[in-house]
Structure formats: C-alpha cells, structure tokens
Amino acid sequence: MTARLRRSAVPLLRPLVGGRARLRWTHLILGGALLMPYWLLGTVIVGPLVGSDTVFSGSLALQFGAFAAALPIAAASALFPLARPLSVAAARAMCGLPEGWLADGPARSRAARVRTAGWFTLHVGLGGIISGMSLALPPFAVALLVLPLSPALRENRLGMPRVFRHDLALTLAPLGGVLSLVALAACAAVAGALLARLAPVLLGPTPSDRLAAAERRAADLAVRNRLARELHDSVGHALSAVTLQAGAARRILDSDDPGDMEFVREALTAIEETTRRTVGELDSVLGLLRRDDEPGTDGEAAVGVPSGPTLDALEGLLAHCGVRVAPTVDGGMTAVPERVSREAYRIVQEGLSNALRHGGASPVTLRIALSEEMLEITMDNPLPGTGPAAGPVVPSVVRPGGGRGLRGVTERATLLGGHAEAGRHGQSWRLAVTLPLASEGGAR
C-alpha cells in the first residue's frame, strides 16, 4: 500500500520538486541575488522618504518601497548590450531551453535591448519574491511542524499568530507547515515555468539577429565552398597527373629502349614532385579549415587569409603536370595582384587537369597575357585523335564524379568580375579566361 501510494505521489510532486523544477528554482534564487545591489540602492532612495535611518529596518514601507525602486534601476542597467549574453547563458543552463530558442551575442538593436531589460527586470523581480519566500517560509514551516511536540516552543510562540493558542489550531499546525512548504514549491514552480515560457519571447532572436545569423552562415558557406574548390582543383589535378604518369610508366616498364626508360624516370620524378606539392597545398587548405573552427575566428576572416600558390609557382606546375606544355607569358607576373594571381594559378591547374582527363598526353598550348587592366589566359589542346601525343600513347584519365572543373573555373572568374569560356575551337579544345586586375576581389 505504501509503495503504491509512493508511486502515485511521484508524478504529482515531480512538477514541484523534480530536477527541472529545482534547477528553475535555483535560477530564481540567482535572480534574487542579482536584485540585492539594486534593493540596497533602493533603500538609500526610499529610506529618507519613509523616515527610516537604517537599511535593515523592519518597516514594510521601506522593504516594499526599496523593492519597487530597485526594479526600474535594474531595467536601466540591463539596457547595455552585454546584458543579453549573460541572461541567455543563465536561462539556457537553468530553464531547460533548446539551443536555437535564444539569441546569441550582445543586443545591438533598440528592440533587443528593451526586450532584454524586460526579461532581466522580470527575472530579478520574481527572483526577489521567491528568494524572500525561500528564506521566510521554511523556518516558519519547521516551527509549525514541531509546535505540538515542543512545550517550550508553545510557550514562547516566537511571535506566531494568536490563533495557535487554541488547541484545534495547535493540532493542525503540522498540516499548515506542510502546506506552507507545498505553497512555496508551487510558487517557485509557477514562477520558473513563467520565466521559461517568456524567455524565447524576450531573449529570442530579433529580425536583425536572424539577418546577422543568415549572413554568418552565408559567409561560412562561401568559405567552405572556396576550400572545396581548392581541394578539388589541387587534389584532382594531382590525381589526374599521377594516374596518367603511373599508367604510362607501367605500360613501358618492361621495355629495353633507353628512351622509354628515361620516360619512366621522368614519370616517377613527376609523380614525386606532384605528390609533394599537393601534400603541401592540402596541409594549407586543412589549416584554413582548422583555423575557421577555432574560437574567435569567422568566415570573413578566413576568406581574407592568403592561401595556395600563385603564378610565381607556375614553372613548377608546368614541369610536372604530366603533359607537355608550350607556354607563352606576355608581361611581368609580379604586377598581378595576389588574389588574381592565386586564382589564375588554379585556373591554369584546372585547365591542365581537363586536358589530362580528356586528351591524355596531347600537348597543350598556354598563353598568359597581362595588360594594364586585364589578365588573359588561353589554353588549347588537340581534341582526342586529332593531334600528336607527347611520349607513349595512353588513354585519357576520367575520374568518377568529375565534371566540376570548368564550373569551378567559371566561378573563380565570376567572383573576380571576369569571364570564362570553354569549347571546341577548330581541331582543338580552348579555354579562354579574362580576369580584371582592379576587381573588388582582386584588390586584396
């Protein structure tokens, strides 16, 4: 019978004394503690008006007057932007609210600051009331519980109401003590639930917060998209070149021709240089990803971090790209802005990757021309079966999931305010890209 009664009482008591209720009660006590400095300031303001010379006067007029004066002072102090992160942290930890319900960061707009001030005032106001009840009711309830059992306490009365001098009231005193504790728990639970319900309304994101969050997500996606392009172009080019060189070397490995053996040595050297260079670029890109995840960094900061090779490293790329390239460079590449030079290197790299994937070892003609306002890149390679191959003939290398290269080239050119075209040009395939030097992106 006792176990059955206990099982039936637990669901009834959980809203009052369960884990969530206790945590919210603690949140209210925290509000009462935060109210104390404002209350003390309120006593200084109200004391002379009610004729009280001491802060700890028993005057109810002083106590409630100081409480009423403390609330507007607390509201004014909560108008500062940093008040919201502190309130959000406490509410999120102690009210049991999901992560996305409350706003992050300081309150910048007037509406957000006013809502935060309303929340803080409500928190310290209810917290002060519940804290006062938590200090006063438990001793009173304990006194009522032991009152029938303690003759000394019955004679002393400790300032209890005169009603407890009657035998019936004295008999019912323990019940009154229990009801006092239940009333305290119920008031705390109701106040905690009210704060939890109003927290998303007063501390939730405003339209400006949602716009700022959307901008941060867009910046983060832009950074990750850029890093994905870097990985695709760098690693994709390396895989194409290494696969081509390894396939060619394997096919002629058993040949006794000294020329073929020399080609094998060159292929292995190209594989070594390509993998070494790609590992370095991969470390650079992964370093950006790690830096982007560190506290205190954001997408905009990561976008501005220089990364990857520039046109200064073009000679090494052409020497070990896996295909014979006839380059022509008009103008000094040192005059090219770093952002444009970096993107131009990737565009050339992706053009070589496309030539490897679709043209095998067919030679490529590369022309880079620099004018006062533009950088022009033109790449031509014979279509399969229409031109001579450099070295042993090997099939073209097509990676599963490919086809993003030319789209990546177009994206890079567009971001710089340039233009890219690719298609058949006579008996060859041509990639033509123009990049303005004074573009918004290239001015970095």
Coordinates of C-alpha atoms in Angstrom, one line a residue, residues 2-406:
T2 CA 2.8 2.3 0.9
A3 CA 4.7 1.6 -2.3
R4 CA 1.5 2.1 -4.4
L5 CA 1.0 5.5 -2.6
R6 CA 4.6 6.5 -3.3
R7 CA 4.3 5.6 -7.0
S8 CA 1.1 7.7 -7.3
A9 CA 2.6 10.6 -5.4
V10 CA 5.8 10.9 -7.5
P11 CA 4.1 12.2 -10.7
L12 CA 2.2 14.8 -8.6
L13 CA 5.3 16.0 -6.9
R14 CA 7.7 16.0 -9.9
P15 CA 6.5 19.4 -11.3
L16 CA 7.1 20.9 -7.8
V17 CA 10.4 19.3 -6.7
G18 CA 11.7 17.4 -9.8
G19 CA 15.1 18.1 -11.3
R20 CA 13.8 20.7 -13.8
A21 CA 11.8 22.5 -11.1
R22 CA 14.8 22.6 -8.7
L23 CA 17.0 24.0 -11.5
R24 CA 14.5 26.7 -12.2
W25 CA 14.2 27.4 -8.5
T26 CA 18.0 27.9 -8.5
H27 CA 17.6 30.3 -11.4
L28 CA 15.1 32.3 -9.4
I29 CA 17.4 32.4 -6.4
L30 CA 20.1 33.7 -8.7
G31 CA 17.7 36.5 -9.7
G32 CA 17.1 37.3 -6.1
A33 CA 20.9 37.6 -5.5
L34 CA 21.2 39.9 -8.5
L35 CA 18.4 42.0 -7.1
M36 CA 20.3 42.7 -3.8
P37 CA 22.5 45.6 -5.0
Y38 CA 19.6 47.3 -6.6
W39 CA 17.5 46.8 -3.5
L40 CA 20.2 48.3 -1.3
L41 CA 20.3 51.3 -3.6
G42 CA 16.5 51.5 -3.4
T43 CA 16.7 51.6 0.4
V44 CA 19.0 54.6 0.2
I45 CA 16.5 56.3 -2.1
V46 CA 13.3 55.4 -0.2
G47 CA 14.7 55.5 3.3
P48 CA 14.5 59.2 3.8
L49 CA 11.0 59.3 2.3
V50 CA 9.6 56.8 4.9
G51 CA 11.7 58.2 7.8
S52 CA 14.0 55.2 8.2
D53 CA 17.6 55.6 9.2
T54 CA 18.8 52.0 8.8
V55 CA 18.8 49.7 5.8
F56 CA 17.7 46.7 7.9
S57 CA 14.6 48.4 9.3
G58 CA 11.6 46.2 9.8
S59 CA 9.4 48.8 8.2
L60 CA 7.3 47.2 5.4
A61 CA 7.1 50.5 3.7
L62 CA 10.9 50.6 3.4
Q63 CA 11.1 47.0 2.3
F64 CA 8.5 47.2 -0.5
G65 CA 9.4 50.8 -1.4
A66 CA 13.0 49.7 -1.9
F67 CA 11.8 46.7 -4.0
A68 CA 9.7 49.0 -6.2
A69 CA 12.6 51.4 -6.7
A70 CA 15.1 48.6 -7.4
L71 CA 13.2 47.3 -10.5
P72 CA 13.5 50.4 -12.8
I73 CA 17.2 50.7 -11.8
A74 CA 17.7 47.0 -12.7
A75 CA 15.9 47.6 -16.0
A76 CA 18.1 50.6 -16.9
S77 CA 21.3 48.6 -16.2
A78 CA 20.1 45.8 -18.5
L79 CA 20.0 48.1 -21.5
F80 CA 23.7 47.6 -22.1
P81 CA 24.4 45.1 -25.0
L82 CA 26.3 42.6 -22.9
A83 CA 23.4 42.0 -20.5
R84 CA 21.8 39.7 -23.0
P85 CA 24.6 37.1 -23.3
L86 CA 24.7 36.8 -19.5
S87 CA 20.9 36.4 -19.3
V88 CA 20.9 33.9 -22.2
A89 CA 23.6 31.8 -20.6
A90 CA 21.8 31.6 -17.3
A91 CA 18.4 30.9 -18.9
R92 CA 19.8 28.3 -21.3
A93 CA 21.5 26.4 -18.5
M94 CA 18.8 26.6 -15.9
C95 CA 15.5 26.9 -17.7
G96 CA 15.9 23.8 -19.8
L97 CA 15.5 25.6 -23.2
P98 CA 16.8 24.2 -26.5
E99 CA 19.9 25.8 -28.1
G100 CA 18.1 27.6 -31.0
W101 CA 15.4 29.3 -29.0
L102 CA 17.5 32.0 -27.5
A103 CA 19.6 34.6 -29.3
D104 CA 23.4 34.6 -29.3
G105 CA 25.6 37.6 -28.9
P106 CA 25.1 41.1 -27.5
A107 CA 21.8 43.0 -28.1
R108 CA 22.6 45.6 -30.8
S109 CA 19.2 46.9 -31.7
R110 CA 17.0 49.0 -29.5
A111 CA 14.2 46.4 -29.6
A112 CA 16.6 43.7 -28.4
R113 CA 17.9 45.9 -25.6
V114 CA 14.4 46.7 -24.4
R115 CA 13.3 43.1 -24.5
T116 CA 16.4 42.1 -22.6
A117 CA 15.7 44.8 -20.0
G118 CA 12.2 43.4 -19.6
W119 CA 13.5 39.9 -19.1
F120 CA 16.1 41.0 -16.6
T121 CA 13.5 43.0 -14.6
L122 CA 11.1 40.1 -14.6
H123 CA 13.9 37.7 -13.5
V124 CA 15.2 39.8 -10.6
G125 CA 11.6 40.8 -9.6
L126 CA 10.3 37.2 -9.4
G127 CA 13.6 36.0 -8.0
G128 CA 13.5 38.5 -5.2
I129 CA 10.0 37.4 -4.3
I130 CA 10.8 33.7 -4.4
S131 CA 14.1 34.3 -2.6
G132 CA 12.3 36.1 0.2
M133 CA 9.7 33.3 0.5
S134 CA 12.5 30.7 0.5
L135 CA 14.2 32.5 3.4
A136 CA 11.0 33.1 5.4
L137 CA 8.7 30.1 4.9
P138 CA 10.9 27.1 5.6
P139 CA 11.7 28.2 9.2
F140 CA 8.1 29.1 9.8
A141 CA 7.0 25.7 8.4
V142 CA 9.5 23.8 10.6
A143 CA 8.2 25.7 13.6
L144 CA 4.7 24.7 12.8
L145 CA 5.7 21.0 12.4
V146 CA 7.3 20.8 15.8
L147 CA 5.0 23.2 17.6
P148 CA 2.7 20.4 19.0
L149 CA 5.7 18.4 20.2
S150 CA 7.6 21.2 21.9
P151 CA 6.2 22.7 25.1
A152 CA 8.9 25.3 25.3
L153 CA 8.1 26.4 21.7
R154 CA 4.4 26.5 22.5
E155 CA 5.0 28.8 25.5
N156 CA 7.5 31.0 23.6
R157 CA 5.4 31.2 20.4
L158 CA 8.2 33.2 18.6
G159 CA 5.8 35.9 17.5
M160 CA 3.3 33.4 16.0
P161 CA -0.3 34.5 15.4
R162 CA -2.6 34.2 18.4
V163 CA -4.7 31.7 16.7
F164 CA -2.2 29.0 17.6
R165 CA -3.1 29.4 21.3
H166 CA -6.2 27.3 20.6
D167 CA -6.0 23.6 20.8
L168 CA -7.5 22.9 17.3
A169 CA -5.1 25.3 15.6
L170 CA -2.2 23.7 17.5
T171 CA -3.3 20.3 16.3
L172 CA -3.5 21.4 12.7
A173 CA -0.2 23.3 12.9
P174 CA 1.9 20.5 11.3
L175 CA -0.5 20.4 8.4
G176 CA -0.1 24.1 8.0
G177 CA 3.7 23.7 7.9
V178 CA 3.4 21.1 5.2
L179 CA 1.1 23.3 3.2
S180 CA 3.4 26.2 3.6
L181 CA 6.3 24.2 2.0
V182 CA 4.0 23.0 -0.8
A183 CA 2.9 26.5 -1.4
L184 CA 6.5 27.6 -1.6
A185 CA 7.4 24.9 -4.1
A186 CA 4.2 25.7 -6.1
C187 CA 5.0 29.4 -6.3
A188 CA 8.6 28.6 -7.3
A189 CA 7.5 26.1 -10.0
V190 CA 4.9 28.6 -11.4
A191 CA 7.4 31.4 -11.5
G192 CA 10.1 29.2 -13.1
A193 CA 7.7 28.0 -15.7
L194 CA 6.6 31.6 -16.4
L195 CA 10.3 32.6 -17.0
A196 CA 10.9 29.6 -19.2
R197 CA 7.8 30.4 -21.3
L198 CA 8.8 34.1 -21.7
A199 CA 12.5 33.5 -22.3
P200 CA 12.1 32.8 -26.0
V201 CA 9.9 35.9 -26.4
L202 CA 12.2 38.3 -24.6
L203 CA 15.6 36.7 -25.2
G204 CA 14.8 35.1 -28.6
P205 CA 16.5 36.4 -31.8
T206 CA 15.1 39.6 -33.3
P207 CA 14.8 40.0 -37.1
S208 CA 18.2 41.8 -37.1
D209 CA 19.7 38.8 -35.2
R210 CA 18.3 36.4 -37.7
L211 CA 19.7 38.5 -40.6
A212 CA 23.1 38.6 -38.9
A213 CA 23.0 34.8 -38.4
A214 CA 22.0 34.3 -42.0
E215 CA 24.9 36.5 -43.1
R216 CA 27.3 34.5 -40.9
R217 CA 26.0 31.2 -42.4
A218 CA 26.4 32.6 -45.9
A219 CA 29.9 33.7 -45.2
D220 CA 30.7 30.3 -43.7
L221 CA 29.2 28.5 -46.7
A222 CA 31.2 30.8 -49.0
V223 CA 34.4 29.9 -47.2
R224 CA 33.7 26.2 -47.3
N225 CA 32.8 26.4 -50.9
R226 CA 36.1 28.1 -51.7
L227 CA 38.0 25.5 -49.7
A228 CA 36.1 22.7 -51.5
R229 CA 37.2 24.3 -54.8
E230 CA 40.8 24.4 -53.6
L231 CA 40.7 20.8 -52.7
H232 CA 39.0 19.8 -55.9
D233 CA 41.4 21.6 -58.1
S234 CA 44.6 20.8 -56.2
V235 CA 43.9 17.1 -55.4
G236 CA 42.0 16.5 -58.6
H237 CA 44.9 17.8 -60.8
A238 CA 47.4 15.7 -58.8
L239 CA 45.4 12.5 -59.1
S240 CA 44.9 13.0 -62.8
A241 CA 48.6 13.7 -63.4
V242 CA 49.8 10.9 -61.1
T243 CA 47.4 8.4 -62.7
L244 CA 48.5 9.4 -66.2
Q245 CA 52.2 9.2 -65.4
A246 CA 51.9 5.9 -63.5
G247 CA 49.8 4.3 -66.3
A248 CA 52.3 5.4 -68.9
A249 CA 55.3 4.1 -66.9
R250 CA 53.6 0.8 -66.2
R251 CA 53.0 0.2 -69.9
I252 CA 56.6 0.6 -70.9
L253 CA 58.3 -0.6 -67.8
D254 CA 59.4 -3.9 -69.4
S255 CA 60.8 -2.1 -72.5
D256 CA 64.6 -2.3 -73.2
D257 CA 64.6 1.0 -75.1
P258 CA 66.7 3.6 -73.3
G259 CA 64.4 6.3 -74.4
D260 CA 61.4 4.6 -72.8
M261 CA 63.4 4.0 -69.5
E262 CA 64.2 7.7 -69.5
F263 CA 60.5 8.4 -69.8
V264 CA 59.8 6.1 -66.9
R265 CA 62.3 8.0 -64.7
E266 CA 60.8 11.3 -65.7
A267 CA 57.3 10.0 -64.9
L268 CA 58.4 8.8 -61.5
T269 CA 60.0 12.2 -60.8
A270 CA 56.9 14.0 -61.9
I271 CA 54.8 11.7 -59.6
E272 CA 57.1 12.5 -56.7
E273 CA 57.1 16.3 -57.3
T274 CA 53.3 16.4 -57.8
T275 CA 52.5 14.5 -54.7
R276 CA 55.0 16.6 -52.6
R277 CA 53.5 19.8 -53.9
T278 CA 49.9 18.6 -53.4
V279 CA 50.5 17.5 -49.8
G280 CA 51.8 21.0 -49.0
E281 CA 48.7 22.5 -50.6
L282 CA 46.5 20.1 -48.8
D283 CA 48.0 21.0 -45.5
S284 CA 47.4 24.7 -46.3
V285 CA 43.7 24.1 -47.0
L286 CA 43.2 21.9 -44.0
G287 CA 45.0 24.5 -41.9
L288 CA 42.3 27.0 -43.0
L289 CA 39.6 24.6 -42.0
R290 CA 41.1 24.2 -38.6
R291 CA 41.6 27.9 -38.2
D292 CA 38.0 28.5 -39.2
D293 CA 36.8 26.2 -36.4
E294 CA 38.8 27.9 -33.7
P295 CA 37.1 30.2 -31.3
G296 CA 37.3 33.8 -32.2
T297 CA 37.6 33.3 -35.9
D298 CA 34.8 33.6 -38.5
G299 CA 34.2 33.1 -42.2
E300 CA 35.1 36.6 -43.2
A301 CA 38.5 36.4 -41.5
A302 CA 39.2 33.0 -43.2
V303 CA 38.3 34.5 -46.6
G304 CA 41.0 37.1 -46.3
V305 CA 43.8 34.6 -45.4
P306 CA 46.1 34.2 -48.3
S307 CA 46.5 30.5 -49.3
G308 CA 47.7 28.4 -52.2
P309 CA 50.3 29.0 -54.8
T310 CA 50.4 31.9 -57.2
L311 CA 51.6 32.4 -60.8
D312 CA 55.2 32.6 -59.3
A313 CA 54.9 28.8 -58.9
L314 CA 53.7 28.2 -62.4
E315 CA 57.0 26.9 -63.7
G316 CA 57.0 24.0 -61.2
L317 CA 53.4 23.2 -62.1
L318 CA 54.1 23.1 -65.9
A319 CA 57.2 21.0 -65.4
H320 CA 55.4 18.2 -63.5
C321 CA 51.9 18.4 -64.8
G322 CA 52.0 15.2 -66.8
V323 CA 51.6 16.8 -70.2
R324 CA 53.9 18.7 -72.5
V325 CA 53.0 22.5 -72.3
A326 CA 54.2 25.2 -74.7
P327 CA 53.8 28.4 -72.5
T328 CA 53.9 32.0 -73.6
V329 CA 53.9 34.7 -71.0
D330 CA 53.5 38.3 -72.0
G331 CA 54.1 40.8 -69.2
G332 CA 55.6 40.5 -65.7
M333 CA 53.5 38.3 -63.4
T334 CA 54.8 40.2 -60.3
A335 CA 52.4 43.1 -61.2
V336 CA 49.4 40.8 -60.8
P337 CA 47.5 41.3 -57.5
E338 CA 47.9 38.3 -55.2
R339 CA 44.2 37.2 -55.2
V340 CA 44.1 37.3 -59.0
S341 CA 47.5 35.5 -59.3
R342 CA 46.3 32.8 -56.9
E343 CA 43.0 32.3 -58.8
A344 CA 44.9 32.3 -62.2
Y345 CA 47.2 29.6 -61.0
R346 CA 44.2 27.4 -60.0
I347 CA 42.5 28.1 -63.4
V348 CA 45.6 27.0 -65.3
Q349 CA 45.9 24.0 -63.0
E350 CA 42.3 23.0 -63.7
G351 CA 42.8 23.6 -67.4
L352 CA 45.7 21.2 -67.4
S353 CA 43.6 18.7 -65.4
N354 CA 40.9 18.8 -68.1
A355 CA 43.5 18.3 -70.8
L356 CA 44.8 15.3 -68.9
R357 CA 41.3 13.8 -68.3
H358 CA 40.1 14.2 -71.8
G359 CA 43.1 14.5 -74.0
G360 CA 45.6 12.1 -72.5
A361 CA 49.2 13.1 -73.2
S362 CA 48.3 15.5 -76.0
P363 CA 50.4 18.7 -75.9
V364 CA 48.9 21.9 -74.5
T365 CA 49.5 25.5 -75.7
L366 CA 49.3 28.0 -72.9
R367 CA 49.3 31.8 -73.3
I368 CA 49.1 34.3 -70.4
A369 CA 48.9 37.9 -71.4
L370 CA 49.0 40.8 -69.0
S371 CA 47.7 44.3 -69.9
E372 CA 47.1 47.3 -67.7
E373 CA 43.6 46.2 -66.7
M374 CA 43.2 42.5 -67.7
L375 CA 45.0 39.2 -67.3
E376 CA 44.1 36.8 -70.1
I377 CA 44.6 33.1 -70.0
T378 CA 44.2 30.9 -73.1
M379 CA 44.8 27.2 -73.2
D380 CA 44.5 25.0 -76.4
N381 CA 44.9 21.2 -76.6
P382 CA 44.1 19.0 -79.5
L383 CA 40.9 17.0 -79.4
P384 CA 41.4 13.3 -78.9
G385 CA 42.7 11.7 -82.1
T386 CA 43.5 15.0 -83.9
G387 CA 47.0 15.8 -82.6
P388 CA 50.3 14.2 -81.7
A389 CA 50.9 12.8 -78.3
A390 CA 53.9 13.6 -76.2
G391 CA 55.7 10.3 -75.4
P392 CA 53.9 6.9 -75.2
V393 CA 50.2 7.0 -76.0
V394 CA 48.0 6.4 -73.0
P395 CA 44.2 6.6 -72.6
S396 CA 42.6 9.7 -71.2
V397 CA 42.0 9.8 -67.4
V398 CA 38.4 10.3 -66.3
R399 CA 37.8 10.5 -62.6
P400 CA 34.5 9.3 -61.3
G401 CA 32.4 12.3 -60.1
G402 CA 34.3 14.7 -62.4
G403 CA 32.7 17.5 -64.5
R404 CA 33.1 20.2 -61.9
G405 CA 36.3 21.6 -63.2
L406 CA 35.0 24.1 -65.8

